[in-house]
CSV table of N, CA and C in Angstrom, one decimal:
chain,number,residue,atom,x,y,z
Z,1,MET,N,0.8,-1.3,0.1
Z,1,MET,CA,0.5,0.4,0.0
Z,1,MET,C,0.6,1.0,0.1
Z,2,ASN,N,1.1,2.6,-1.2
Z,2,ASN,CA,1.8,3.1,-1.2
Z,2,ASN,C,0.6,4.3,-0.7
Z,3,LEU,N,1.3,5.6,0.3
Z,3,LEU,CA,0.3,6.5,0.3
Z,3,LEU,C,1.2,7.4,0.2
Z,4,THR,N,0.2,8.7,-0.8
Z,4,THR,CA,0.7,9.6,-1.3
Z,4,THR,C,1.0,10.7,0.0
Z,5,LYS,N,1.9,11.7,0.1
Z,5,LYS,CA,2.1,12.6,1.1
Z,5,LYS,C,1.3,12.9,1.4
Z,6,GLU,N,0.5,13.8,0.7
Z,6,GLU,CA,-1.0,13.6,0.9
Z,6,GLU,C,-1.9,13.7,2.0
Z,7,GLN,N,-2.0,12.3,1.6
Z,7,GLN,CA,-3.0,11.3,2.5
Z,7,GLN,C,-2.6,10.7,4.1
Z,8,LEU,N,-1.0,10.8,3.4
Z,8,LEU,CA,-0.7,10.8,4.8
Z,8,LEU,C,-0.8,11.9,5.9
Z,9,LYS,N,-0.3,13.6,6.0
Z,9,LYS,CA,-0.7,15.0,6.1
Z,9,LYS,C,-2.0,14.3,6.7
Z,10,SER,N,-2.9,13.7,5.4
Z,10,SER,CA,-4.1,13.7,6.2
Z,10,SER,C,-4.6,12.7,7.6
Z,11,GLN,N,-3.9,12.1,7.6
Z,11,GLN,CA,-4.4,11.1,8.6
Z,11,GLN,C,-4.3,11.8,9.7
Z,12,PHE,N,-2.6,12.2,9.1
Z,12,PHE,CA,-2.1,13.2,9.8
Z,12,PHE,C,-3.2,14.2,11.1
Z,13,VAL,N,-3.3,15.4,10.3
Z,13,VAL,CA,-3.7,16.2,10.5
Z,13,VAL,C,-5.9,15.4,11.6
Z,14,ARG,N,-6.2,14.5,10.8
Z,14,ARG,CA,-7.5,14.2,11.2
Z,14,ARG,C,-6.9,13.6,12.6
Z,15,ALA,N,-6.1,13.1,13.1
Z,15,ALA,CA,-5.7,12.4,14.1
Z,15,ALA,C,-5.2,13.2,15.1
Z,16,LEU,N,-5.0,14.3,14.9
Z,16,LEU,CA,-4.5,15.9,15.8
Z,16,LEU,C,-5.7,16.4,16.0
Z,17,ARG,N,-6.6,16.4,15.1
Z,17,ARG,CA,-8.3,17.3,15.1
Z,17,ARG,C,-8.5,16.1,16.0
Z,18,LEU,N,-8.9,14.8,16.1
Z,18,LEU,CA,-9.8,14.2,16.9
Z,18,LEU,C,-8.2,13.5,18.7
Z,19,GLY,N,-8.3,14.2,18.8
Z,19,GLY,CA,-7.0,14.5,20.2
Z,19,GLY,C,-6.0,13.3,19.8
Z,20,TRP,N,-6.0,12.5,19.2
Z,20,TRP,CA,-4.9,11.0,19.5
Z,20,TRP,C,-4.2,10.7,19.8
Z,21,LEU,N,-3.6,12.2,19.3
Z,21,LEU,CA,-2.2,12.1,19.1
Z,21,LEU,C,-1.3,11.8,20.7
Z,22,PRO,N,-1.8,12.2,21.8
Z,22,PRO,CA,-0.9,12.6,22.7
Z,22,PRO,C,-1.8,10.7,23.2
Z,23,PHE,N,-2.0,10.3,22.8
Z,23,PHE,CA,-2.5,8.5,23.0
Z,23,PHE,C,-0.9,8.0,22.6
Z,24,PHE,N,-0.3,8.7,21.5
Z,24,PHE,CA,0.7,7.8,20.9
Z,24,PHE,C,1.7,7.7,21.2
Z,25,VAL,N,1.8,9.2,22.4
Z,25,VAL,CA,3.1,9.6,22.7
Z,25,VAL,C,3.2,9.1,23.8
Z,26,GLU,N,1.9,8.5,24.7
Z,26,GLU,CA,1.6,8.3,26.2
Z,26,GLU,C,1.7,6.6,25.7
Z,27,ALA,N,1.2,5.5,24.8
Z,27,ALA,CA,2.1,4.0,24.6
Z,27,ALA,C,3.7,4.5,24.7
Z,28,VAL,N,3.8,5.3,23.9
Z,28,VAL,CA,5.7,5.0,23.6
Z,28,VAL,C,6.3,5.0,24.7
Z,29,LYS,N,5.7,6.2,26.0
Z,29,LYS,CA,6.4,6.1,27.5
Z,29,LYS,C,6.3,5.6,28.1
Z,30,THR,N,4.9,4.8,27.8
Z,30,THR,CA,4.8,3.3,28.9
Z,30,THR,C,4.9,1.7,28.2
Z,31,HIS,N,5.0,1.6,26.9
Z,31,HIS,CA,5.1,0.8,25.9
Z,31,HIS,C,6.4,0.8,25.4
Z,32,THR,N,6.9,1.2,24.8
Z,32,THR,CA,8.0,0.7,23.8
Z,32,THR,C,9.4,1.9,23.6
Z,33,THR,N,8.7,2.6,25.1
Z,33,THR,CA,11.1,3.7,25.1
Z,33,THR,C,11.7,2.6,23.9
Z,34,GLY,N,12.2,3.2,23.7
Z,34,GLY,CA,13.7,2.9,23.1
Z,34,GLY,C,13.5,1.7,22.1
Z,35,PHE,N,12.9,1.2,21.5
Z,35,PHE,CA,12.5,0.6,20.4
Z,35,PHE,C,10.5,0.9,19.9
Z,36,PHE,N,10.2,1.6,19.8
Z,36,PHE,CA,10.0,1.4,19.0
Z,36,PHE,C,9.1,3.7,18.6
Z,37,ASP,N,9.3,4.6,18.4
Z,37,ASP,CA,8.9,6.0,19.2
Z,37,ASP,C,7.0,6.3,17.8
Z,38,GLU,N,6.5,7.4,18.3
Z,38,GLU,CA,5.6,8.2,17.4
Z,38,GLU,C,4.7,7.2,16.4
Z,39,ALA,N,5.9,7.8,15.4
Z,39,ALA,CA,5.6,7.7,14.3
Z,39,ALA,C,5.5,6.5,13.9
Z,40,ASP,N,6.4,5.3,14.1
Z,40,ASP,CA,6.3,3.4,14.5
Z,40,ASP,C,4.3,3.0,14.6
Z,41,LEU,N,3.9,4.0,16.0
Z,41,LEU,CA,3.4,3.0,16.4
Z,41,LEU,C,1.7,3.7,15.1
Z,42,MET,N,2.2,5.5,14.7
Z,42,MET,CA,0.4,5.8,14.5
Z,42,MET,C,1.7,5.4,12.4
Z,43,ALA,N,2.1,4.4,12.0
Z,43,ALA,CA,2.3,4.3,10.8
Z,43,ALA,C,1.9,3.2,11.0
Z,44,ILE,N,1.5,1.9,11.7
Z,44,ILE,CA,0.9,1.3,12.5
Z,44,ILE,C,-0.6,1.0,12.1
Z,45,ALA,N,-0.9,2.3,12.5
Z,45,ALA,CA,-2.7,2.2,12.1
Z,45,ALA,C,-2.9,3.6,11.6
Z,46,SER,N,-1.6,3.3,10.4
Z,46,SER,CA,-1.9,3.6,9.6
Z,46,SER,C,-2.6,2.8,8.5
Z,47,ARG,N,-1.7,1.5,8.8
Z,47,ARG,CA,-1.6,0.8,7.8
Z,47,ARG,C,-2.7,-0.2,7.5
Z,48,GLU,N,-3.1,0.0,9.3
Z,48,GLU,CA,-4.6,-1.4,9.2
Z,48,GLU,C,-5.3,0.0,9.1
Z,49,THR,N,-5.8,1.3,9.6
Z,49,THR,CA,-7.2,1.9,9.4
Z,49,THR,C,-7.0,3.1,9.0
Z,50,ASN,N,-6.0,3.0,8.8
Z,50,ASN,CA,-6.0,3.9,7.7
Z,50,ASN,C,-6.6,5.6,9.1
Z,51,LEU,N,-6.0,5.5,9.9
Z,51,LEU,CA,-6.4,6.1,10.8
Z,51,LEU,C,-8.3,7.0,11.0
Z,52,ASP,N,-8.6,6.5,10.1
Z,52,ASP,CA,-10.1,6.0,10.1
Z,52,ASP,C,-11.1,6.4,11.5
Z,53,PRO,N,-11.8,6.9,11.9
Z,53,PRO,CA,-12.5,6.4,13.1
Z,53,PRO,C,-13.6,5.8,12.8
Z,54,LYS,N,-14.1,5.4,11.7
Z,54,LYS,CA,-15.2,4.1,11.3
Z,54,LYS,C,-14.5,3.2,12.2
Z,55,TRP,N,-13.3,3.0,12.6
Z,55,TRP,CA,-12.6,1.3,13.0
Z,55,TRP,C,-12.4,1.9,14.1
Z,56,LEU,N,-13.8,2.6,14.8
Z,56,LEU,CA,-13.6,2.8,16.5
Z,56,LEU,C,-15.4,1.6,16.9
Z,57,THR,N,-15.9,2.0,15.5
Z,57,THR,CA,-17.2,1.5,15.5
Z,57,THR,C,-17.2,-0.1,15.6
Z,58,LYS,N,-16.6,-0.7,13.6
Z,58,LYS,CA,-17.4,-2.4,13.6
Z,58,LYS,C,-15.5,-2.7,14.1
Z,59,PRO,N,-15.8,-4.0,13.4
Z,59,PRO,CA,-14.4,-4.2,13.6
Z,59,PRO,C,-14.1,-4.1,11.7
Z,60,GLY,N,-12.9,-4.7,11.6
Z,60,GLY,CA,-12.2,-4.7,9.8
Z,60,GLY,C,-12.3,-5.9,9.7
Z,61,ASP,N,-11.1,-6.0,8.9
Z,61,ASP,CA,-10.6,-7.7,8.0
Z,61,ASP,C,-10.8,-8.8,8.9
Z,62,HIS,N,-12.8,-8.9,7.8
Z,62,HIS,CA,-13.4,-9.3,7.4
Z,62,HIS,C,-14.5,-9.6,9.2
Z,63,GLY,N,-14.1,-9.0,9.5
Z,63,GLY,CA,-14.8,-9.8,11.1
Z,63,GLY,C,-13.7,-9.7,12.3
Z,64,ASN,N,-12.3,-10.3,11.4
Z,64,ASN,CA,-11.5,-10.4,12.7
Z,64,ASN,C,-10.6,-8.6,13.3
Z,65,GLY,N,-10.3,-7.4,13.3
Z,65,GLY,CA,-9.7,-6.6,13.6
Z,65,GLY,C,-10.5,-6.4,14.5
Z,66,PHE,N,-9.9,-5.8,15.4
Z,66,PHE,CA,-10.7,-4.4,16.1
Z,66,PHE,C,-9.9,-2.9,16.8
Z,67,GLY,N,-10.4,-2.2,16.2
Z,67,GLY,CA,-9.9,-0.8,16.3
Z,67,GLY,C,-8.6,-0.5,16.0
Z,68,LEU,N,-9.0,0.4,16.5
Z,68,LEU,CA,-7.0,1.9,15.3
Z,68,LEU,C,-6.1,0.3,15.2
Z,69,MET,N,-5.5,-0.2,15.6
Z,69,MET,CA,-4.9,-1.0,15.3
Z,69,MET,C,-4.6,-2.3,14.9
Z,70,GLN,N,-6.3,-2.8,15.2
Z,70,GLN,CA,-6.9,-3.6,14.0
Z,70,GLN,C,-6.0,-5.4,15.1
Z,71,ALA,N,-6.2,-5.0,16.4
Z,71,ALA,CA,-5.8,-6.2,17.6
Z,71,ALA,C,-7.2,-7.3,16.3
Z,72,ASP,N,-6.7,-8.6,16.6
Z,72,ASP,CA,-7.1,-9.9,16.1
Z,72,ASP,C,-7.9,-10.4,16.7
Z,73,ARG,N,-9.2,-10.9,16.8
Z,73,ARG,CA,-9.4,-11.0,18.0
Z,73,ARG,C,-10.0,-12.5,17.9
Z,74,ARG,N,-8.5,-13.3,16.9
Z,74,ARG,CA,-8.5,-14.7,17.0
Z,74,ARG,C,-7.5,-14.6,17.7
Z,75,SER,N,-6.1,-14.1,18.2
Z,75,SER,CA,-5.3,-13.6,18.9
Z,75,SER,C,-6.5,-13.2,20.8
Z,76,PHE,N,-6.3,-12.7,19.8
Z,76,PHE,CA,-7.1,-11.4,21.5
Z,76,PHE,C,-8.3,-11.7,21.6
Z,77,LYS,N,-8.7,-12.1,22.1
Z,77,LYS,CA,-10.0,-12.3,22.1
Z,77,LYS,C,-11.3,-11.7,23.8
Z,78,GLU,N,-9.9,-11.9,24.4
Z,78,GLU,CA,-10.8,-10.6,25.6
Z,78,GLU,C,-11.0,-9.4,24.9
Z,79,PHE,N,-10.3,-8.9,24.4
Z,79,PHE,CA,-9.5,-7.8,24.4
Z,79,PHE,C,-11.0,-7.3,22.9
Z,80,THR,N,-11.7,-8.1,22.1
Z,80,THR,CA,-12.2,-7.3,21.6
Z,80,THR,C,-13.3,-8.1,21.8
Z,81,GLN,N,-13.9,-8.6,22.9
Z,81,GLN,CA,-15.3,-9.6,22.9
Z,81,GLN,C,-15.3,-7.7,24.0
Z,82,GLY,N,-14.8,-6.5,24.7
Z,82,GLY,CA,-15.5,-5.7,25.7
Z,82,GLY,C,-15.6,-5.0,24.5
Z,83,ASP,N,-15.6,-3.2,24.7
Z,83,ASP,CA,-16.1,-1.7,23.7
Z,83,ASP,C,-14.7,-1.7,24.4
Z,84,GLY,N,-13.8,-1.5,25.1
Z,84,GLY,CA,-12.3,-1.1,25.2
Z,84,GLY,C,-11.4,-0.9,23.6
Z,85,TRP,N,-11.6,-1.3,23.0
Z,85,TRP,CA,-11.7,-1.4,21.5
Z,85,TRP,C,-12.2,-0.6,20.4
Z,86,LYS,N,-13.1,0.0,21.2
Z,86,LYS,CA,-14.2,1.5,20.5
Z,86,LYS,C,-13.3,2.9,21.0
Z,87,ASP,N,-12.0,2.5,21.9
Z,87,ASP,CA,-11.8,4.4,23.2
Z,87,ASP,C,-10.5,3.9,22.2
Z,88,ALA,N,-10.1,5.2,21.4
Z,88,ALA,CA,-9.3,4.3,20.9
Z,88,ALA,C,-7.6,5.0,21.4
Z,89,ARG,N,-7.9,5.9,23.3
Z,89,ARG,CA,-6.7,5.7,23.6
Z,89,ARG,C,-7.1,3.8,24.0
Z,90,THR,N,-7.7,2.8,24.1
Z,90,THR,CA,-7.4,1.8,24.1
Z,90,THR,C,-7.3,1.3,23.4
Z,91,GLY,N,-7.2,1.6,22.5
Z,91,GLY,CA,-6.8,0.3,21.4
Z,91,GLY,C,-5.9,0.7,21.2
Z,92,ILE,N,-4.9,1.7,21.1
Z,92,ILE,CA,-3.4,2.3,20.8
Z,92,ILE,C,-2.1,2.3,22.2
Z,93,MET,N,-2.7,1.8,23.3
Z,93,MET,CA,-2.4,1.7,24.4
Z,93,MET,C,-1.6,-0.2,23.8
Z,94,PHE,N,-2.9,-0.9,23.9
Z,94,PHE,CA,-3.3,-2.3,23.4
Z,94,PHE,C,-1.9,-2.5,22.3
Z,95,GLY,N,-2.1,-2.1,20.8
Z,95,GLY,CA,-2.0,-2.2,19.8
Z,95,GLY,C,0.1,-2.1,20.3
Z,96,ALA,N,0.4,-1.2,21.2
Z,96,ALA,CA,1.8,-1.3,22.0
Z,96,ALA,C,1.8,-2.3,22.4
Z,97,ARG,N,0.9,-2.2,23.7
Z,97,ARG,CA,2.0,-3.6,23.8
Z,97,ARG,C,2.3,-5.1,23.2
Z,98,VAL,N,0.6,-5.2,22.1
Z,98,VAL,CA,0.9,-6.7,21.0
Z,98,VAL,C,2.2,-6.2,21.1
Z,99,LEU,N,2.7,-4.9,20.2
Z,99,LEU,CA,4.0,-4.8,19.1
Z,99,LEU,C,5.1,-5.0,20.2
Z,100,MET,N,5.2,-4.9,21.9
Z,100,MET,CA,5.9,-4.8,22.6
Z,100,MET,C,5.8,-6.2,22.3
Z,101,MET,N,5.2,-7.7,22.4
Z,101,MET,CA,5.5,-8.2,23.0
Z,101,MET,C,5.6,-8.9,21.5
Z,102,LYS,N,5.2,-8.6,20.2
Z,102,LYS,CA,6.0,-9.5,19.1
Z,102,LYS,C,7.4,-9.5,19.0
Z,103,TRP,N,7.8,-8.5,19.5
Z,103,TRP,CA,9.0,-7.9,19.4
Z,103,TRP,C,10.0,-8.8,19.9
Z,104,THR,N,9.1,-9.0,21.7
Z,104,THR,CA,10.2,-10.2,22.0
Z,104,THR,C,10.1,-11.6,21.6
Z,105,ASP,N,9.1,-11.9,21.3
Z,105,ASP,CA,8.7,-13.2,20.6
Z,105,ASP,C,10.0,-13.8,20.0
Z,106,THR,N,9.9,-12.6,19.2
Z,106,THR,CA,11.2,-12.1,17.5
Z,106,THR,C,13.0,-12.5,18.5
Z,107,MET,N,12.0,-12.1,19.2
Z,107,MET,CA,14.6,-11.5,19.8
Z,107,MET,C,14.2,-12.7,21.0
Z,108,ASN,N,13.0,-13.9,21.2
Z,108,ASN,CA,13.9,-15.0,21.9
Z,108,ASN,C,13.8,-15.9,20.9
Z,109,CYS,N,13.6,-15.5,20.1
Z,109,CYS,CA,13.6,-16.8,18.8
Z,109,CYS,C,15.0,-16.7,18.6
Z,110,ILE,N,15.8,-16.0,18.3
Z,110,ILE,CA,17.6,-15.8,17.5
Z,110,ILE,C,17.5,-17.3,18.2
Z,111,GLY,N,18.1,-17.6,17.2
Z,111,GLY,CA,19.6,-19.1,16.9
Z,111,GLY,C,18.5,-19.6,17.8
Z,112,LYS,N,17.6,-19.6,17.7
Z,112,LYS,CA,16.6,-21.2,17.9
Z,112,LYS,C,15.6,-21.8,15.9
Z,113,SER,N,15.4,-23.2,16.2
Z,113,SER,CA,14.7,-23.7,15.1
Z,113,SER,C,13.3,-23.3,16.3
Z,114,VAL,N,12.3,-22.5,15.6
Z,114,VAL,CA,11.3,-22.2,15.5
Z,114,VAL,C,9.9,-22.8,14.7
Z,115,GLY,N,9.0,-22.6,14.6
Z,115,GLY,CA,7.7,-23.6,14.0
Z,115,GLY,C,6.8,-23.1,14.2
Z,116,VAL,N,6.4,-22.6,12.5
Z,116,VAL,CA,4.8,-21.7,12.4
Z,116,VAL,C,3.3,-21.9,11.8
Z,117,ARG,N,2.8,-22.2,12.5
Z,117,ARG,CA,1.8,-23.1,11.9
Z,117,ARG,C,0.9,-22.1,10.4
Z,118,SER,N,1.0,-22.2,10.1
Z,118,SER,CA,-0.6,-21.6,8.7
Z,118,SER,C,-2.0,-20.8,8.5
Z,119,SER,N,-2.4,-20.6,9.1
Z,119,SER,CA,-3.8,-20.4,9.2
Z,119,SER,C,-4.2,-21.3,7.5
Z,120,LYS,N,-3.8,-21.1,6.8
Z,120,LYS,CA,-4.5,-22.1,5.6
Z,120,LYS,C,-3.9,-23.9,6.1
Z,121,GLY,N,-3.1,-24.2,6.6
Z,121,GLY,CA,-3.1,-25.9,7.7
Z,121,GLY,C,-1.5,-26.2,6.9
Z,122,GLY,N,-0.7,-25.1,6.4
Z,122,GLY,CA,0.6,-25.6,6.6
Z,122,GLY,C,1.3,-25.2,7.8
Z,123,TYR,N,2.8,-26.1,7.4
Z,123,TYR,CA,3.8,-25.6,9.1
Z,123,TYR,C,4.6,-25.0,8.1
Z,124,TYR,N,5.2,-24.0,8.6
Z,124,TYR,CA,6.8,-23.6,8.2
Z,124,TYR,C,8.0,-23.9,10.0
Z,125,GLY,N,9.1,-24.8,9.1
Z,125,GLY,CA,10.0,-24.5,9.8
Z,125,GLY,C,11.3,-23.6,10.0
Z,126,PHE,N,12.4,-22.9,10.7
Z,126,PHE,CA,12.8,-22.4,10.2
Z,126,PHE,C,14.1,-22.1,12.0
Z,127,VAL,N,15.1,-21.0,11.2
Z,127,VAL,CA,16.2,-21.0,12.5
Z,127,VAL,C,16.0,-19.2,12.5
Z,128,GLY,N,16.2,-18.8,13.8
Z,128,GLY,CA,16.2,-17.6,13.9
Z,128,GLY,C,16.9,-16.6,13.6
Z,129,LYS,N,16.4,-16.0,12.8
Z,129,LYS,CA,18.1,-14.7,12.6
Z,129,LYS,C,17.0,-13.8,13.5
Z,130,LYS,N,18.4,-12.6,13.6
Z,130,LYS,CA,18.6,-11.4,14.1
Z,130,LYS,C,18.4,-10.4,13.4
Z,131,VAL,N,16.9,-10.3,13.5
Z,131,VAL,CA,17.1,-8.8,12.4
Z,131,VAL,C,17.3,-7.4,12.4
C-alpha cells in the first residue's frame, strides 16, 4: 500500500483534530520506549485503518480486526469481546503492548529452531535470525 504525502498528511491532521496524538506519545512512554516511537505506532495504525475513526465502531478484516491498530479477535479474544477497542486511547495502548510482545517473541527466537503453523494448514520450520 503506497500512500501519497498528501494522504499521510490528511491522516496526521485527522489524528491531531481527534486528539489522538497524545495517546501515541503515552503508548511510547508506557510500552515501547527505546524500541518504537510515535511515528512507528502511527504508521501501524495508518496501515491498518488509515487512522479512520469508523474502525472504532465496527471490526475490519472480515470481522477479525478491532480498533485503530486492528487487534485480531483470534489472538486477543478478551480485548475484542469488550468495548475497549472502540476507544482510541485503549486501542492504541493495547496495540503498543502487542507490538512489544511480538518484538520480544521475535528476539527470543534468535538462534532457535522455530515452527509456525499457517492458518491455511501448513507448517513452516526455520532457525530464527537477528532482525
